[in-house]
Amino acid sequence: MEARVNDSKFATGLAAAHPHLGLVCITSTAEVRFRTITRTRYLKLPEAERYAGLHELYTDNLRRLEGAITYCAEHGIRLYRISSQLFPMSDLPGDPTGPQVLQDLAAELANIGWRAVAQAIRIVMHPDQFVVLNSESPAIVASSLAVMQRHALTLDMMGLPRTPWTAMCIHGGKGGRVEQMVEAISQLPPNVRNRVALENDEHAYGANEILEICRRAGVPMIFDVHHHICHDRLDSLEDPSIADILVAARETWQPHPEWQLTHLSNGRDSFNDPAHHDFITNLPSAFRCVPWIEVEAKAKEQAIARLRQNWPEAE
């Protein structure tokens, strides 16, 4: 299915006078929550009951997703990350039930996508950590591709553009396999590849390594400042490398540098703690010129509200 929204609608007039702060998946309260089902529980269902079970679950999650869009609109949040677990079992190998349910709910998905567009809310996605496109295992590569294709189809069904405006963020995957990652990206289906963005992590691929992959593969880089802190064992958010990488990463967002997306969080128990703090307690000054920021703090919307209080220029 072709994306229904003309990309040109997203290409102009979007450079933010102030940084836009984004909500990640849920709220700290029960206002935005999603349901799931485990693989074990699903496979225990009689085959005759699986369609009805997933249809009820997906329908409820679509209602909750619509509520999330409403929540963001009411609170002036212009950026929202959809949960990668929105439609569990939709990419289960050999089982067409989930994809069939989604096709039967196509009209509902399209309506929610149009609501997001009408409310000027940017939708992005972060497939889970098990997506490793450059794995040494062909089976893992195949399952990773299936996950990416399922997420891309969901975005297509929502009518969202096949561009990094609707970014699908993944990590660099298996360490030491740069060539394989560049090749894997080049072979992705267009509705996946044209949305893919790569994020640095604190283990396999630091910011400079991911930057090089992004340049070679021709995809944008999502700079996660806390991963960079942990990977390079820095002791300050004013380290010159942060501003340097932000500028370099922005160049990978051509021809729309105003679409640049970043991740912001602080360590929970210490500066270099990989676990995320409930709030943003330390803001790098370089981030004051970033147009789009996903706030990866445990307190979710409360963290956004507090950050807005301490940073009046942010939206």
Coordinates of C-alpha atoms in Angstrom, one line a residue:
M1 CA 0.0 0.0 0.0
E2 CA 1.4 3.4 -0.9
A3 CA 1.6 6.1 1.7
R4 CA -1.2 8.5 1.1
V5 CA 0.4 11.7 2.5
N6 CA 2.3 13.7 0.0
D7 CA 5.9 14.2 1.4
S8 CA 5.9 17.8 0.2
K9 CA 3.4 18.6 3.0
F10 CA 6.1 17.7 5.5
A11 CA 9.0 19.4 3.7
T12 CA 8.2 23.0 4.3
G13 CA 7.4 25.2 7.2
L14 CA 8.6 22.7 9.8
A15 CA 11.7 24.3 11.1
A16 CA 11.0 24.7 14.8
A17 CA 11.5 28.1 16.4
H18 CA 11.7 26.1 19.6
P19 CA 12.7 22.5 20.2
H20 CA 9.8 20.0 20.1
L21 CA 9.8 17.5 23.0
G22 CA 8.4 14.1 22.2
L23 CA 6.5 11.5 24.3
V24 CA 7.8 7.9 24.2
C25 CA 5.0 5.3 23.9
I26 CA 3.1 5.7 27.2
T27 CA 2.5 8.1 30.0
S28 CA 3.5 7.5 33.6
T29 CA -0.1 7.5 34.5
A30 CA -2.7 5.2 33.0
E31 CA -3.8 7.7 30.4
V32 CA -1.8 6.2 27.6
R33 CA -1.3 2.5 28.0
F34 CA -1.3 -0.5 25.6
R35 CA -2.2 -4.1 26.0
T36 CA -0.2 -7.1 24.9
I37 CA -0.2 -10.9 24.8
T38 CA 2.7 -13.3 25.1
R39 CA 3.6 -15.7 22.4
T40 CA 3.1 -18.6 24.9
R41 CA -0.4 -17.4 25.8
Y42 CA -1.3 -16.8 22.2
L43 CA -0.2 -20.2 21.0
K44 CA -2.2 -21.9 23.7
L45 CA -5.4 -20.4 22.2
P46 CA -7.3 -22.8 19.9
E47 CA -6.7 -21.8 16.3
A48 CA -10.4 -21.0 15.9
E49 CA -10.1 -18.4 18.7
R50 CA -6.9 -16.6 17.6
Y51 CA -8.5 -14.2 15.1
A52 CA -11.1 -13.0 17.5
G53 CA -8.6 -12.6 20.3
L54 CA -6.2 -10.5 18.2
H55 CA -9.0 -8.5 16.7
E56 CA -10.3 -7.5 20.1
L57 CA -6.8 -6.7 21.3
Y58 CA -5.8 -4.7 18.2
T59 CA -9.1 -2.8 18.2
D60 CA -8.5 -1.9 21.8
N61 CA -4.9 -0.8 21.2
L62 CA -6.1 1.3 18.2
R63 CA -8.5 3.0 20.5
R64 CA -5.7 3.6 23.0
L65 CA -3.5 4.9 20.2
E66 CA -6.2 7.4 19.2
G67 CA -6.3 8.4 22.8
A68 CA -2.5 9.0 22.7
I69 CA -2.8 11.3 19.7
T70 CA -5.6 13.2 21.6
Y71 CA -3.4 13.4 24.7
C72 CA -0.5 14.8 22.7
A73 CA -2.7 17.3 20.9
E74 CA -4.2 18.5 24.2
H75 CA -0.8 18.9 25.8
G76 CA 0.9 20.5 22.8
I77 CA 3.2 17.5 22.2
R78 CA 4.2 17.5 18.5
L79 CA 6.3 14.3 18.5
Y80 CA 5.1 10.8 19.5
R81 CA 6.8 7.4 19.4
I82 CA 4.5 4.6 18.7
S83 CA 5.1 1.4 20.8
S84 CA 6.7 -1.4 18.8
Q85 CA 4.4 -3.8 20.7
L86 CA 1.2 -2.2 19.5
F87 CA 0.2 -5.2 17.5
P88 CA 1.7 -8.3 19.2
M89 CA 1.9 -11.5 17.1
S90 CA 1.5 -9.5 13.9
D91 CA 5.0 -10.8 12.7
L92 CA 4.8 -14.3 14.0
P93 CA 6.4 -16.6 11.4
G94 CA 4.0 -18.9 9.6
D95 CA 0.9 -17.3 11.2
P96 CA -1.2 -15.0 8.9
T97 CA -3.7 -14.2 11.7
G98 CA -2.1 -10.9 12.9
P99 CA -1.6 -9.5 9.3
Q100 CA -5.1 -10.4 8.4
V101 CA -6.6 -8.7 11.4
L102 CA -4.6 -5.6 10.6
Q103 CA -5.8 -5.6 7.0
D104 CA -9.4 -5.8 8.3
L105 CA -8.7 -2.8 10.5
A106 CA -7.1 -0.8 7.7
A107 CA -9.8 2.0 7.8
E108 CA -9.3 2.5 11.5
L109 CA -5.5 2.7 11.1
A110 CA -5.9 5.2 8.3
N111 CA -8.2 7.4 10.3
I112 CA -5.7 7.5 13.2
G113 CA -3.0 8.5 10.8
W114 CA -5.0 11.3 9.4
R115 CA -5.8 12.5 12.9
A116 CA -2.1 12.7 13.7
V117 CA -1.4 14.6 10.5
A118 CA -4.3 17.0 11.1
Q119 CA -3.0 17.7 14.6
A120 CA 0.5 18.3 13.2
I121 CA 1.9 15.4 15.3
R122 CA 5.0 13.7 14.0
I123 CA 4.9 9.9 14.4
V124 CA 8.1 7.8 14.8
M125 CA 8.9 4.3 15.8
H126 CA 11.7 2.3 17.4
P127 CA 11.6 -1.4 16.7
D128 CA 12.8 -3.6 19.5
Q129 CA 16.4 -4.6 20.3
F130 CA 16.1 -7.9 18.6
V131 CA 16.2 -6.3 15.2
V132 CA 19.8 -7.1 14.0
L133 CA 20.0 -6.6 10.2
N134 CA 23.7 -7.5 10.1
S135 CA 23.6 -10.6 12.3
E136 CA 25.8 -13.6 11.4
S137 CA 22.7 -15.7 11.6
P138 CA 20.5 -15.7 8.4
A139 CA 17.5 -16.6 10.5
I140 CA 17.9 -13.5 12.7
V141 CA 18.4 -11.3 9.7
A142 CA 15.2 -12.8 8.2
S143 CA 13.2 -12.3 11.4
S144 CA 14.6 -8.8 11.7
L145 CA 13.5 -7.9 8.2
A146 CA 10.0 -9.3 8.9
V147 CA 9.7 -7.1 11.9
M148 CA 10.8 -4.0 10.0
Q149 CA 8.4 -4.8 7.1
R150 CA 5.5 -5.3 9.5
H151 CA 6.1 -1.9 11.2
A152 CA 6.6 -0.2 7.8
L153 CA 3.3 -1.6 6.6
T154 CA 1.6 -0.3 9.7
L155 CA 2.9 3.2 9.0
D156 CA 1.9 2.8 5.3
M157 CA -1.6 1.9 6.4
M158 CA -1.7 5.0 8.6
G159 CA -0.9 7.0 5.5
L160 CA 2.3 8.3 6.9
P161 CA 5.2 9.3 4.5
R162 CA 7.9 7.0 3.4
T163 CA 10.6 9.4 4.6
P164 CA 12.6 9.9 7.8
W165 CA 9.9 12.3 8.9
T166 CA 8.3 9.0 10.0
A167 CA 11.6 7.6 11.2
M168 CA 12.1 3.9 12.1
C169 CA 15.0 4.0 14.5
I170 CA 17.3 1.0 14.9
H171 CA 20.8 0.4 16.4
G172 CA 23.9 -0.6 14.5
G173 CA 23.4 -4.3 15.3
K174 CA 26.2 -6.8 15.6
G175 CA 29.5 -5.2 16.4
G176 CA 32.3 -5.3 13.9
R177 CA 30.0 -5.8 10.9
V178 CA 29.9 -2.4 9.3
E179 CA 30.1 -3.6 5.8
Q180 CA 27.2 -6.0 6.3
M181 CA 25.1 -3.3 7.9
V182 CA 25.6 -0.9 4.9
E183 CA 24.8 -3.7 2.5
A184 CA 21.7 -4.8 4.5
I185 CA 20.3 -1.3 4.5
S186 CA 20.8 -1.0 0.7
Q187 CA 18.7 -4.2 0.2
L188 CA 15.8 -3.1 2.3
P189 CA 12.4 -2.6 0.6
P190 CA 11.7 1.1 -0.2
N191 CA 9.0 1.5 2.5
V192 CA 11.5 0.4 5.1
R193 CA 14.7 1.8 3.8
N194 CA 13.3 5.3 3.2
R195 CA 12.3 5.5 6.9
V196 CA 15.3 3.9 8.5
A197 CA 17.5 6.0 10.9
L198 CA 20.4 4.7 12.9
E199 CA 21.0 5.4 16.6
N200 CA 24.3 5.1 18.4
D201 CA 24.5 2.9 21.5
E202 CA 26.8 2.5 24.5
H203 CA 28.2 -0.9 23.5
A204 CA 28.7 -2.0 19.8
Y205 CA 28.6 1.3 17.9
G206 CA 29.4 4.7 19.3
A207 CA 28.4 8.0 17.8
N208 CA 31.3 8.3 15.4
E209 CA 30.9 4.7 14.2
I210 CA 27.2 5.1 13.6
L211 CA 27.8 8.5 11.9
E212 CA 30.1 6.8 9.4
I213 CA 27.6 4.0 8.7
C214 CA 24.9 6.6 8.1
R215 CA 27.0 8.5 5.7
R216 CA 27.9 5.4 3.7
A217 CA 24.3 4.0 3.7
G218 CA 22.7 7.4 3.1
V219 CA 20.4 7.3 6.1
P220 CA 19.9 9.8 9.0
M221 CA 21.6 9.5 12.3
I222 CA 19.6 9.8 15.5
F223 CA 22.1 11.1 18.1
D224 CA 21.5 9.7 21.6
V225 CA 23.6 11.9 23.9
H226 CA 23.4 9.6 26.9
H227 CA 24.6 6.6 25.0
H228 CA 27.4 8.8 23.8
I229 CA 28.3 9.7 27.4
C230 CA 28.3 6.1 28.4
H231 CA 30.2 4.8 25.4
D232 CA 33.0 7.4 25.5
R233 CA 33.0 7.6 29.3
L234 CA 32.6 11.3 29.3
D235 CA 32.2 13.4 32.5
S236 CA 30.3 16.4 31.2
L237 CA 27.4 17.2 28.9
E238 CA 29.4 20.2 27.8
D239 CA 32.1 18.0 26.2
P240 CA 32.9 19.5 22.8
S241 CA 32.2 16.2 21.1
I242 CA 28.5 16.6 21.7
A243 CA 28.1 19.8 19.8
D244 CA 30.4 18.4 17.0
I245 CA 28.4 15.2 16.6
L246 CA 25.1 17.1 16.6
V247 CA 26.3 19.2 13.7
A248 CA 27.6 16.2 11.8
A249 CA 24.5 14.2 12.5
R250 CA 22.3 17.1 11.2
E251 CA 24.1 16.8 7.9
T252 CA 22.8 13.3 7.5
W253 CA 19.2 14.6 7.6
Q254 CA 19.6 16.3 4.2
P255 CA 17.7 17.7 2.4
H256 CA 15.7 18.4 5.6
P257 CA 18.0 19.2 8.5
E258 CA 15.0 20.7 10.3
W259 CA 13.8 17.1 10.7
Q260 CA 16.8 16.2 12.8
L261 CA 15.7 13.8 15.6
T262 CA 17.6 13.2 18.9
H263 CA 17.3 11.3 22.1
L264 CA 17.7 12.9 25.5
S265 CA 18.1 11.2 28.9
N266 CA 20.2 11.3 32.0
G267 CA 21.7 8.5 34.1
R268 CA 19.6 7.2 37.0
D269 CA 22.1 6.8 39.8
S270 CA 25.2 8.4 38.4
F271 CA 26.2 10.4 35.4
N272 CA 27.4 7.4 33.4
D273 CA 24.6 5.0 34.6
P274 CA 23.1 3.5 31.4
A275 CA 19.7 3.3 33.2
H276 CA 17.5 6.3 32.6
H277 CA 16.6 8.9 35.3
D278 CA 12.9 9.7 36.0
F279 CA 13.6 13.3 34.8
I280 CA 16.0 15.4 32.8
T281 CA 18.3 16.8 35.4
N282 CA 21.1 17.9 33.2
L283 CA 20.6 19.4 29.8
P284 CA 23.5 19.8 27.3
S285 CA 23.6 23.4 26.0
A286 CA 24.1 22.1 22.5
F287 CA 20.6 20.6 22.5
R288 CA 19.0 24.0 22.7
C289 CA 19.3 24.2 18.9
V290 CA 17.9 20.7 18.2
P291 CA 14.5 20.8 16.5
W292 CA 13.1 17.4 17.6
I293 CA 13.9 15.6 20.9
E294 CA 12.5 12.3 22.2
V295 CA 12.6 12.6 26.0
E296 CA 13.6 9.1 27.2
A297 CA 13.0 9.7 30.9
K298 CA 11.1 7.3 33.0
A299 CA 8.6 9.9 34.2
K300 CA 7.4 10.4 30.6
E301 CA 4.9 13.3 30.4
Q302 CA 5.9 14.5 33.8
A303 CA 9.5 14.8 32.7
I304 CA 8.4 16.7 29.6
A305 CA 6.3 19.1 31.8
R306 CA 9.2 19.7 34.2
L307 CA 11.7 20.2 31.3
R308 CA 9.3 22.8 29.8
Q309 CA 9.3 24.6 33.1
N310 CA 13.1 24.7 33.3
W311 CA 13.5 25.3 29.6
P312 CA 10.8 27.8 28.5
E313 CA 12.0 27.8 24.9
A314 CA 11.0 24.2 24.5
E315 CA 7.6 23.0 23.2

